[in-house]
GROMACS .gro file of C-alpha atoms in nm:
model
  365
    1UNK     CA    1   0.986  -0.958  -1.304
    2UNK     CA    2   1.025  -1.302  -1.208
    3UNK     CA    3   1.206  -1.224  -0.853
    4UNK     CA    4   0.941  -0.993  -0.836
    5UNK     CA    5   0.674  -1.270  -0.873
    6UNK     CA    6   0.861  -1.513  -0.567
    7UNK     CA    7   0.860  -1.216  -0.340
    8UNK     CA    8   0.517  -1.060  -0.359
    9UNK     CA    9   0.360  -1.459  -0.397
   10UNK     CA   10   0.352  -1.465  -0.026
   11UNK     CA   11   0.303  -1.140   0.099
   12UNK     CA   12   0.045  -0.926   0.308
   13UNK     CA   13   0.018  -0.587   0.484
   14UNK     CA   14   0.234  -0.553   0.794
   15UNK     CA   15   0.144  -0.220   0.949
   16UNK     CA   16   0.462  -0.083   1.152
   17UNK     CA   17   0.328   0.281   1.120
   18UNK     CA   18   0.402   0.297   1.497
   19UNK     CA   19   0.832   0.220   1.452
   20UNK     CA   20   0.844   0.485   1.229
   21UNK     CA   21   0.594   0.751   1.351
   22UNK     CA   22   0.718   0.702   1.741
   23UNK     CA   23   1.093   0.707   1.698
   24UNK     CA   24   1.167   0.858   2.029
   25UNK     CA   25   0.968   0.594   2.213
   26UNK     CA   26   1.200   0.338   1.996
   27UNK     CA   27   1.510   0.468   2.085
   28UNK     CA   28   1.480   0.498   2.404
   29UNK     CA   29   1.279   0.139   2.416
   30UNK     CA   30   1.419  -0.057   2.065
   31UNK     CA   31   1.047  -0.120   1.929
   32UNK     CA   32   1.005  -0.478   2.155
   33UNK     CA   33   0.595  -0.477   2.094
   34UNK     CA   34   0.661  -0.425   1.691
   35UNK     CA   35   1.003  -0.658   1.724
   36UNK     CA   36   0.827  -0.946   1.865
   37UNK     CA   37   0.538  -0.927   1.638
   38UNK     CA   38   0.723  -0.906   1.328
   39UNK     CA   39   0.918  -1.247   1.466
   40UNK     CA   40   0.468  -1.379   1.484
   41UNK     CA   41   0.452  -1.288   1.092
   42UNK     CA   42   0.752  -1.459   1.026
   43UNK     CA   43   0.628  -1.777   1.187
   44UNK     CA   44   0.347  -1.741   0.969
   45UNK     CA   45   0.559  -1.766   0.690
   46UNK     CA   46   0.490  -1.401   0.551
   47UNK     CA   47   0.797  -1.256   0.413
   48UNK     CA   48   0.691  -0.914   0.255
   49UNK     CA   49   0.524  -0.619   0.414
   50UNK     CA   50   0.397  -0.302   0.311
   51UNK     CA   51   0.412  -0.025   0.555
   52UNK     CA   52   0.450   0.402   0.596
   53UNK     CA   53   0.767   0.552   0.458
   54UNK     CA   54   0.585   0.938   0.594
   55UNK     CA   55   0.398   1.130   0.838
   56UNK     CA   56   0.370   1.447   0.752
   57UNK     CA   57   0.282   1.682   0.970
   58UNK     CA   58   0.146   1.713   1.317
   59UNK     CA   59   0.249   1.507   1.590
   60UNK     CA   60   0.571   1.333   1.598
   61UNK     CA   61   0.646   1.379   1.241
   62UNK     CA   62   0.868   1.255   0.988
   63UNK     CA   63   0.834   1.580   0.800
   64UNK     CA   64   0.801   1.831   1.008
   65UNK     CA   65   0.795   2.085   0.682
   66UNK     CA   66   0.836   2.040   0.337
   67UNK     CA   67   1.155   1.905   0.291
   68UNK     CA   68   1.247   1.910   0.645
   69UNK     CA   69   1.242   1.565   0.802
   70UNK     CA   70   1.284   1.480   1.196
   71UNK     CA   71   1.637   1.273   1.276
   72UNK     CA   72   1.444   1.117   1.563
   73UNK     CA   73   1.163   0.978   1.367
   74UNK     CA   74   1.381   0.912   1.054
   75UNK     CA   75   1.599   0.685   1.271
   76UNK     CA   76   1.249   0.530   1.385
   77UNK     CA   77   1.195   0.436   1.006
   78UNK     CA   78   1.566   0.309   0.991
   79UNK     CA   79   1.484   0.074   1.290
   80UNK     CA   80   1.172  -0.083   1.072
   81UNK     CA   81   1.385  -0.097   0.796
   82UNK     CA   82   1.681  -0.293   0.981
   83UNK     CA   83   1.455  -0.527   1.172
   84UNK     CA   84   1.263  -0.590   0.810
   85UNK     CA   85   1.638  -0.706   0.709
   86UNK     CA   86   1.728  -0.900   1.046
   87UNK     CA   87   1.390  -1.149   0.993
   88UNK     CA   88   1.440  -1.163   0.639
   89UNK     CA   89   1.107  -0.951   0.525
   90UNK     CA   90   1.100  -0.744   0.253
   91UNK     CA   91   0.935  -0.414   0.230
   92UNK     CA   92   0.727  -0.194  -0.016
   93UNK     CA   93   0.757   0.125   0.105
   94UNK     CA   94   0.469   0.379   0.035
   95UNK     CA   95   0.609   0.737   0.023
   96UNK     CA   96   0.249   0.929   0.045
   97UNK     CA   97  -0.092   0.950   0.167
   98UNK     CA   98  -0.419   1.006  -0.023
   99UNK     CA   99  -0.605   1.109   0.284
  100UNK     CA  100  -0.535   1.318   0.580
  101UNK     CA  101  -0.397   1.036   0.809
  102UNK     CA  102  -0.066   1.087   0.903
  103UNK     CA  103  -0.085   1.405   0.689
  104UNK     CA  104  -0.118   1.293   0.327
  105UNK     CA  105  -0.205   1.494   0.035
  106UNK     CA  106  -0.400   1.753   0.225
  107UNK     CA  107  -0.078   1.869   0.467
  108UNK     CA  108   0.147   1.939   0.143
  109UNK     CA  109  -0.145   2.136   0.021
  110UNK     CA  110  -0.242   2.350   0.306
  111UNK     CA  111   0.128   2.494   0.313
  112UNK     CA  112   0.100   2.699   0.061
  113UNK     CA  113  -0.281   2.774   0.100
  114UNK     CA  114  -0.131   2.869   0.502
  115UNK     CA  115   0.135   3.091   0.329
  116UNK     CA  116  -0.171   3.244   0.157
  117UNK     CA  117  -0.038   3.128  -0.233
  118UNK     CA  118  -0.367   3.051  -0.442
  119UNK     CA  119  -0.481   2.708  -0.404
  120UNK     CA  120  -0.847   2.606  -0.485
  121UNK     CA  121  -0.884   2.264  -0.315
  122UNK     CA  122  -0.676   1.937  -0.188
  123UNK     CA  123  -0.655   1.828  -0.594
  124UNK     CA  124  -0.419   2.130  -0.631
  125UNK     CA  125  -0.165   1.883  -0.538
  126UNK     CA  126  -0.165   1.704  -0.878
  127UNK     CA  127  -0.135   2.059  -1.044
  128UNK     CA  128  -0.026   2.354  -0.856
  129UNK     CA  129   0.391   2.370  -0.909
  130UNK     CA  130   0.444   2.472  -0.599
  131UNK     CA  131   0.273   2.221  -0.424
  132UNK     CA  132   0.438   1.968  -0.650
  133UNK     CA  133   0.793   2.105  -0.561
  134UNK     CA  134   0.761   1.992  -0.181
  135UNK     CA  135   0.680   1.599  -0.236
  136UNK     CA  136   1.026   1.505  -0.495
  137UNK     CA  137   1.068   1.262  -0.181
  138UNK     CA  138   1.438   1.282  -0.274
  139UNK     CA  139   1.538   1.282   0.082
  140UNK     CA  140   1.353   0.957   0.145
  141UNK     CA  141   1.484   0.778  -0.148
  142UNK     CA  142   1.858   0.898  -0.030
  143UNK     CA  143   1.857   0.842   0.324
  144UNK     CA  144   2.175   0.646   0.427
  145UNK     CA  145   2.025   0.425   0.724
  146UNK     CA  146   2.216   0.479   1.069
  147UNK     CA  147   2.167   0.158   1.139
  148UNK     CA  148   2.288  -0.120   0.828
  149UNK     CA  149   2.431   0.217   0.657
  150UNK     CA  150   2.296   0.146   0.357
  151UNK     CA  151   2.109   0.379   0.112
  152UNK     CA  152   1.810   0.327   0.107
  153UNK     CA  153   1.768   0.340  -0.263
  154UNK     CA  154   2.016   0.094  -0.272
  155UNK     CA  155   1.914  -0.133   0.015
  156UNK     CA  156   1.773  -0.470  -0.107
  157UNK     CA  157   1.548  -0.525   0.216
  158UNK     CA  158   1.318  -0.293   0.047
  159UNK     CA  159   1.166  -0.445  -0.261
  160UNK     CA  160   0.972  -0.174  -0.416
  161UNK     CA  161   0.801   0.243  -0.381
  162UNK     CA  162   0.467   0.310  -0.362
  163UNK     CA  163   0.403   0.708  -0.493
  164UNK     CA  164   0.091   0.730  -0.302
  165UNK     CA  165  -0.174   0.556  -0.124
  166UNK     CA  166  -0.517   0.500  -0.276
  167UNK     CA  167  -0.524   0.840  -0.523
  168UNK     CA  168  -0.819   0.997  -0.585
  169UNK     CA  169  -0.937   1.312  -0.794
  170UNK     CA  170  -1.260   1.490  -0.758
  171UNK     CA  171  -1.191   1.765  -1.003
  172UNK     CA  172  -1.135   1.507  -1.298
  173UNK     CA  173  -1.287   1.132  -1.256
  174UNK     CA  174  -1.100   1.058  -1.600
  175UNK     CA  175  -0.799   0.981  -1.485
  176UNK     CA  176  -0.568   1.237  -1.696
  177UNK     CA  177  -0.481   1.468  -1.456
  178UNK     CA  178  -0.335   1.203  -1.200
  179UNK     CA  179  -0.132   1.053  -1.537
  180UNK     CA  180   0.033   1.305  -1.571
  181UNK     CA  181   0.121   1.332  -1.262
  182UNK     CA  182   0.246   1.006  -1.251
  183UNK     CA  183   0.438   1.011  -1.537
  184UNK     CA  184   0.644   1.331  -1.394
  185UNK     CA  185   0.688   1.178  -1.004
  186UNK     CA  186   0.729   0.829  -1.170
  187UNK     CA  187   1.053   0.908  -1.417
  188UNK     CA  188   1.188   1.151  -1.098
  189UNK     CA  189   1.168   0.858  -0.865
  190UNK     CA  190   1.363   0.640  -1.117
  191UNK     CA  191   1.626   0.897  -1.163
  192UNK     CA  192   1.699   0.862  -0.860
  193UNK     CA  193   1.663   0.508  -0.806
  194UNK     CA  194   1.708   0.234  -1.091
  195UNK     CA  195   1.715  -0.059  -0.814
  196UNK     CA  196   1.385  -0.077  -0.687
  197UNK     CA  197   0.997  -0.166  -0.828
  198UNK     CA  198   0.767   0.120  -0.871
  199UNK     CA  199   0.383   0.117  -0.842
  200UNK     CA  200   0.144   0.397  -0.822
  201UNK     CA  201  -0.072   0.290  -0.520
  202UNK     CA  202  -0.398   0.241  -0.681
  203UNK     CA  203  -0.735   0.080  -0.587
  204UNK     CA  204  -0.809  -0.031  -0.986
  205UNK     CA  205  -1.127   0.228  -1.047
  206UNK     CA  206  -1.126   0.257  -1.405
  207UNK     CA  207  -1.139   0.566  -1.585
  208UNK     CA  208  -1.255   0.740  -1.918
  209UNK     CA  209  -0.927   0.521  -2.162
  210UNK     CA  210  -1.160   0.247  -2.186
  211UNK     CA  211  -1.492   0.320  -2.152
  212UNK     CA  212  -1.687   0.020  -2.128
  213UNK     CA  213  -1.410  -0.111  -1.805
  214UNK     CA  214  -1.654   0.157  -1.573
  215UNK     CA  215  -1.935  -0.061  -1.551
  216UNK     CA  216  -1.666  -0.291  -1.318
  217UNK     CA  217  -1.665   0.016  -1.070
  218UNK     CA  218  -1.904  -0.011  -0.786
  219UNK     CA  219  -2.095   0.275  -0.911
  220UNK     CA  220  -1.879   0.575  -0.924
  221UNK     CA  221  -1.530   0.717  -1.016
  222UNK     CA  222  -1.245   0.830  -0.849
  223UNK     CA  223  -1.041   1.001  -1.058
  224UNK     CA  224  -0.771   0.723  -1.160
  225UNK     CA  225  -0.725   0.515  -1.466
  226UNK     CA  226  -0.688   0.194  -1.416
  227UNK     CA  227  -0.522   0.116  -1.798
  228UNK     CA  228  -0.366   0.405  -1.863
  229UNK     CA  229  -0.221   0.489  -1.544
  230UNK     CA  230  -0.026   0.155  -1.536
  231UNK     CA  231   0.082   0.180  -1.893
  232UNK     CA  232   0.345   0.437  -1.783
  233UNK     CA  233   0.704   0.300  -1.843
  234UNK     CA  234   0.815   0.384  -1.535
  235UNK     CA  235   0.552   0.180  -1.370
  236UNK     CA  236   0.652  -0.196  -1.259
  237UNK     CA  237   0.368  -0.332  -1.124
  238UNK     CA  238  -0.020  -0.269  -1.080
  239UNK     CA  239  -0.228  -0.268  -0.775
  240UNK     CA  240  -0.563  -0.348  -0.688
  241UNK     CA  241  -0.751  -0.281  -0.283
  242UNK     CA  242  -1.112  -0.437  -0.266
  243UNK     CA  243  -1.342  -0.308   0.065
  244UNK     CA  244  -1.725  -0.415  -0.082
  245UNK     CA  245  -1.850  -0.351   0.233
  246UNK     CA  246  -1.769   0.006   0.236
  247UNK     CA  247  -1.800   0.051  -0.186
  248UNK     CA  248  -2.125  -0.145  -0.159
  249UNK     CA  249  -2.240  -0.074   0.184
  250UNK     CA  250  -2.596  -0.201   0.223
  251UNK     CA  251  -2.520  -0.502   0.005
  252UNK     CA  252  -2.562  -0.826   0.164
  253UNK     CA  253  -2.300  -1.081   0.128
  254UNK     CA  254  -2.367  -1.235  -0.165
  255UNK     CA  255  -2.371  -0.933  -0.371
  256UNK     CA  256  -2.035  -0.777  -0.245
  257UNK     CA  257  -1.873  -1.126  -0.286
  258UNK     CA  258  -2.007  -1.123  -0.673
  259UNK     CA  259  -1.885  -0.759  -0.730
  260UNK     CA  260  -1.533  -0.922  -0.563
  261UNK     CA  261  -1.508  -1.222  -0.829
  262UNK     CA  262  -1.603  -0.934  -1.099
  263UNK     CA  263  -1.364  -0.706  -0.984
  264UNK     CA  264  -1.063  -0.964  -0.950
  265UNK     CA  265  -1.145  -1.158  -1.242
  266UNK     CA  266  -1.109  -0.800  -1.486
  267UNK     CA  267  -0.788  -0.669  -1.326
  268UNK     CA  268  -0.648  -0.970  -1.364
  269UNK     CA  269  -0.745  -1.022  -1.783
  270UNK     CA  270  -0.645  -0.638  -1.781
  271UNK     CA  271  -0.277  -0.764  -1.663
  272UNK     CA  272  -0.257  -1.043  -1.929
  273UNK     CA  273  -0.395  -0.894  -2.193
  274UNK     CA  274  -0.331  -0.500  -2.211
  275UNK     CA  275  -0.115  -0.383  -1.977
  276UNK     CA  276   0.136  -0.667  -1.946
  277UNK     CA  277   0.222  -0.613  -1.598
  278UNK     CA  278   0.250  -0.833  -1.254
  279UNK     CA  279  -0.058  -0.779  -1.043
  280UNK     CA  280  -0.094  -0.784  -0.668
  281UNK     CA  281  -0.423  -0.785  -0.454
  282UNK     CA  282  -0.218  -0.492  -0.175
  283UNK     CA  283  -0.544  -0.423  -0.022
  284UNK     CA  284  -0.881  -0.609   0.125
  285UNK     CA  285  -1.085  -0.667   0.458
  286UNK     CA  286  -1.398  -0.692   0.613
  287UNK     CA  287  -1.453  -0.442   0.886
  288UNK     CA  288  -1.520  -0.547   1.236
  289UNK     CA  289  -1.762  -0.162   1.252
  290UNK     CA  290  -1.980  -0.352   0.966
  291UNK     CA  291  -2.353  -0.436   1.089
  292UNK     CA  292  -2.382  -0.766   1.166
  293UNK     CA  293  -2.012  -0.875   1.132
  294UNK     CA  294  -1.888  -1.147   1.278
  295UNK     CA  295  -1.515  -1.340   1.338
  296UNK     CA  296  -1.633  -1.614   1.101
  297UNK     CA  297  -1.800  -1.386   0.822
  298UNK     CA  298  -1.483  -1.198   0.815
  299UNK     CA  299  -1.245  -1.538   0.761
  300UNK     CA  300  -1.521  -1.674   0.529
  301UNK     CA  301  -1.453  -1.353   0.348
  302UNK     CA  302  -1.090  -1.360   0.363
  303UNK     CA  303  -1.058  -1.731   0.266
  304UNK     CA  304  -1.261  -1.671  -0.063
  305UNK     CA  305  -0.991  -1.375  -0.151
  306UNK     CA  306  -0.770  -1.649  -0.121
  307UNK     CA  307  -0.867  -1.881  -0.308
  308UNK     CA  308  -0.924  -1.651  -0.596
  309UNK     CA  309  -0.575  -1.534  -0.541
  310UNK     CA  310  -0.447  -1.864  -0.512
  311UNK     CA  311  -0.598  -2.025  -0.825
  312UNK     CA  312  -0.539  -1.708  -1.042
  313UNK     CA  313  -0.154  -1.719  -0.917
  314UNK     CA  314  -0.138  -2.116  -0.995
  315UNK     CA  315  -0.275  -2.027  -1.384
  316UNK     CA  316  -0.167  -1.728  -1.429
  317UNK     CA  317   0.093  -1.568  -1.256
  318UNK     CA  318  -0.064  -1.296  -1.007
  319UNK     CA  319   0.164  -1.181  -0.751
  320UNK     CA  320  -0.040  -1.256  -0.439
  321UNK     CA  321  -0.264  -1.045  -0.149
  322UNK     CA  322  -0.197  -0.837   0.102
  323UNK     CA  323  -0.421  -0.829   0.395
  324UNK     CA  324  -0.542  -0.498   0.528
  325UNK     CA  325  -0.434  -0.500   0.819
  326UNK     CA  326  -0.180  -0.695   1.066
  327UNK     CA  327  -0.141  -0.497   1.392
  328UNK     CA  328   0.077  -0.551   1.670
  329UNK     CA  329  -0.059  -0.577   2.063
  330UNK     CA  330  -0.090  -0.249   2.194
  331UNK     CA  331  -0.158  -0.067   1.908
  332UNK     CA  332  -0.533  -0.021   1.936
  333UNK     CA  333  -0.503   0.383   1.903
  334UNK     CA  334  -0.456   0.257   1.526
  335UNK     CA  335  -0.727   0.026   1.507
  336UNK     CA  336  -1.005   0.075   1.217
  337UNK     CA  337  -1.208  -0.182   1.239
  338UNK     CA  338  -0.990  -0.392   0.957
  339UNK     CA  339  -0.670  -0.472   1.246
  340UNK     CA  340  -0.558  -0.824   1.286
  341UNK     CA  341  -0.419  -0.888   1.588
  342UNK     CA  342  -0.212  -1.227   1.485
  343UNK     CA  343  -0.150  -1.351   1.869
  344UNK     CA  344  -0.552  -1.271   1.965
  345UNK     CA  345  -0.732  -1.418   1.617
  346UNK     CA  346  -0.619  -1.772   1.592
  347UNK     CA  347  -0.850  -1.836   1.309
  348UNK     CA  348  -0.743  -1.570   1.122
  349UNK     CA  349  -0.347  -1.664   1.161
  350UNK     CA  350  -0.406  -2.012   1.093
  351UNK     CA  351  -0.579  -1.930   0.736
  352UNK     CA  352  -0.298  -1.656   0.697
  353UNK     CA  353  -0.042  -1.921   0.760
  354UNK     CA  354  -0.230  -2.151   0.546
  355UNK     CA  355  -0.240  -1.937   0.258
  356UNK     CA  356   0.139  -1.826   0.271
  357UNK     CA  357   0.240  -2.176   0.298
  358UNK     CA  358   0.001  -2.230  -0.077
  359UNK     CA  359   0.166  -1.966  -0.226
  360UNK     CA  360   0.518  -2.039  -0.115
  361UNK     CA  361   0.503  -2.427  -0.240
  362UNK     CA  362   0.353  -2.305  -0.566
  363UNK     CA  363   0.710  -2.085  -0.608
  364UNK     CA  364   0.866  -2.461  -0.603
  365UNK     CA  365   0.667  -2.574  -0.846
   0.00000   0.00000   0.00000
C-alpha cells in the first residue's frame, strides 16, 4: 500500500481513449497527436493516468462480440500501453463502462435481449448469468502486448484495474445487488491476476449499510454502497468522482463548493476509520456547458479540490486527484464540456503542474 500511495500522490486523468479505440489510424500513423501530448503531461510532472481498457461495440471496436476482440484495435491499446512505459507513466486501466459510451453496460446487455433471451432492463447485467458470462475480461487481463511482449497482467506500467466506470443500479439503490457482483468479478479478476491493485470504479454514493452516511448524497441514490462495497477483500483501494454542478445543478457556487468539502471530508474519515483503505479523488470538473462558466471559475474550482486534496494527503495519507479530463489537440469529437486541452489552457497547466509538483515533494518528506 505504500508504493501504492507514491504513485497515485501525483496523478490525474489522461484520456487516450482515441490510441486505443482508433488502432488502424495508429498503425498506419504511430499515435504522434496522443505521443506528443503524453510527452506535455510528463512535463507537468504527472506520472499516472487513467484511461479505456474497452469499446465495446459499434464502431471501431475493441470487442467486436462478446469475447471476440479486434487485433487492430487491441494493438491500438498495446501502443498506449508501451508509450505509458516509454515516458515513465503508469496506468489504471478501467475494463468497463457504466453508460452507453463506447458501449458499456448496455452493449453486453442488449446481446442477449438481440438473441431474444429474457432480459428486463440494462441492470440485468449485475444478475442475468448469461449476461455475466460475456464480461470475465479474461482476454484483457491475458493479453501478451505485441509491442514490450509482456502480459499484461504481469506488466508493471499498469498499476491497477478498474471493474467498471461509475456503477449505478436503478432496480436496487441499496447497494446489495452490485456487492455481490463485485465480490464474484472482484475474486475472478484476482485469480487471474495477483500483481495488480483492484478498485471498483465508484463515485462514493452511499447506500442502505449505514444509514445515516445518505444524508452526504446530493439528494438521491444510485444503487452503490459506498462502505460495504469497498469492504470486499478483493478490493485495494476506494474511489470517489465529485461533478456538483451536474449533482446540484441550479446551486450557485457556494453551495456546490460546501456539498464538495462535505463530501471529501466523509470519504476521507470513512477511509481512516471503517474501511481502512487508500483513497483517491479519480474524478472532478467543472463543465465548460455550465451557465455562466467561466476559465477562472473553473481553476478557482479546481484549485480548491486541490488544496483539500493536498492538505488531507499531508495529514492523512489520501492518494491524490485525478482531473476529469486531459485531452489531446485534435480530439474535440471527444470533448464534453470537462476537456483540458494542456497546450491551449495555460492557467489550467500551470495549477496542474503546481499541484503535481506539492504532491510529489510531500512523497520526500
Amino acid at each position: 500500500m505504500a508504493y501504492f500511495s507514491r504513485i497515485i500522490s501525483f496523478s490525474l486523468i489522461f484520456l487516450l481513449v482515441a490510441l486505443a479505440c482508433e488502432a488502424r489510424i495508429l498503425l498506419q500513423s504511430p499515435g504522434l497527436v496522443q505521443t506528443r501530448n503524453t510527452h506535455q503531461a510528463v512535463a507537468s510532472r504527472l506520472m499516472v493516468c487513467r484511461t479505456c481498457a474497452f469499446n465495446d461495440g459499434g464502431s471501431q471496436a475493441l470487442q467486436i462480440s462478446p469475447g471476440v476482440y479486434d487485433e487492430r484495435d487491441f494493438q491500438g491499446l498495446d501502443f498506449v500501453i508501451s508509450e505509458a512505459r516509454k515516458n515513465g507513466v503508469r496506468l489504471i486501466l478501467s475494463l468497463c463502462n457504466n453508460y452507453k459510451d463506447f458501449g458499456g453496460r448496455p452493449q453486453y446487455v442488449s446481446c442477449p435481449r438481440n438473441a431474444g433471451a429474457p432480459v428486463n432492463s440494462d441492470d440485468d447485467f449485475y444478475t442475468n448469468e448469461v449476461v455475466k458470462g460475456y464480461y470475465t475480461f479474461s482476454k484483457v487481463l491475458t493479453r501478451i502486448n505485441t509491442i514490450t511482449r509482456v502480459a499484461y497482467k504481469d506488466d508493471p506500467t499498469i498499476v491497477a484495474w478498474e471493474m467498471i466506470n461509475e456503477p449505478r443500479c436503478q432496480v436496487d439503490y441499496s447497494g446489495k445487488t452490485l456487492n455481490r457482483l463485485i465480490q464474484e468479478m472482484a475474486s475472478f479478476v484476482k485469480s487471474i491476476d495477483s500483481n495488480h491493485l483492484l478498485t471498483v470504479g465508484m463515485e462514493g454514493f452511499y447506500g442502505d449499510s449505514m444509514a445515516e452516511k445518505k444524508a452526504i448524497n446530493p439528494g438521491y441514490q444510485v444503487g452503490t454502497d459506498f462502505i460495504s462495497n469497498h469492504l470486499i477483500k478483493e478490493i485495494d483501494f476506494r474511489t470517489i468522482h465529485a461533478y456538483p454542478d451536474l449533482w446540484l445543478s441550479g446551486k450557485d457556487d457556494s453551495t456546490q463548493m460546501a456539498f464538495m468539502q462535505r463530501w471529501t471530508t466523509s470519504h476521507l474519515a470513512d477511509s481512516e476509520t471503517i474501511i481502512k483503505k487508500p483513497v483517491i479523488f479519480s474524478e472532478f470538473g467543472k463543465s465548460s456547458k455550465d451557465p455562466g462558466y467561466s476559465l477562472i471559475a473553473r481553476d478557482s474550482f479546481s484549485n480548491a479540490v486541490y488544496t483539500n486534496i493536498y492538505n488531507f494527503a499531508r495529514s492523512r495519507g489520501i492518494g491524490g486527484g485525478l482531473v476529469w479530463q486531459i485531452m489531446a489537440e485534435g480530439m474535440q469529437s471527444y470533448d464534453d464540456g470537462y476537456e483540458i486541452v494542456l497546450s491551449q489552457n495555460p492557467s489550467t497547466s500551470g495549477l496542474i503542474t503546481q499541484q503535481s509538483n506539492k504532491m510529489i515533494a510531500l512523497d520526500h518528506v
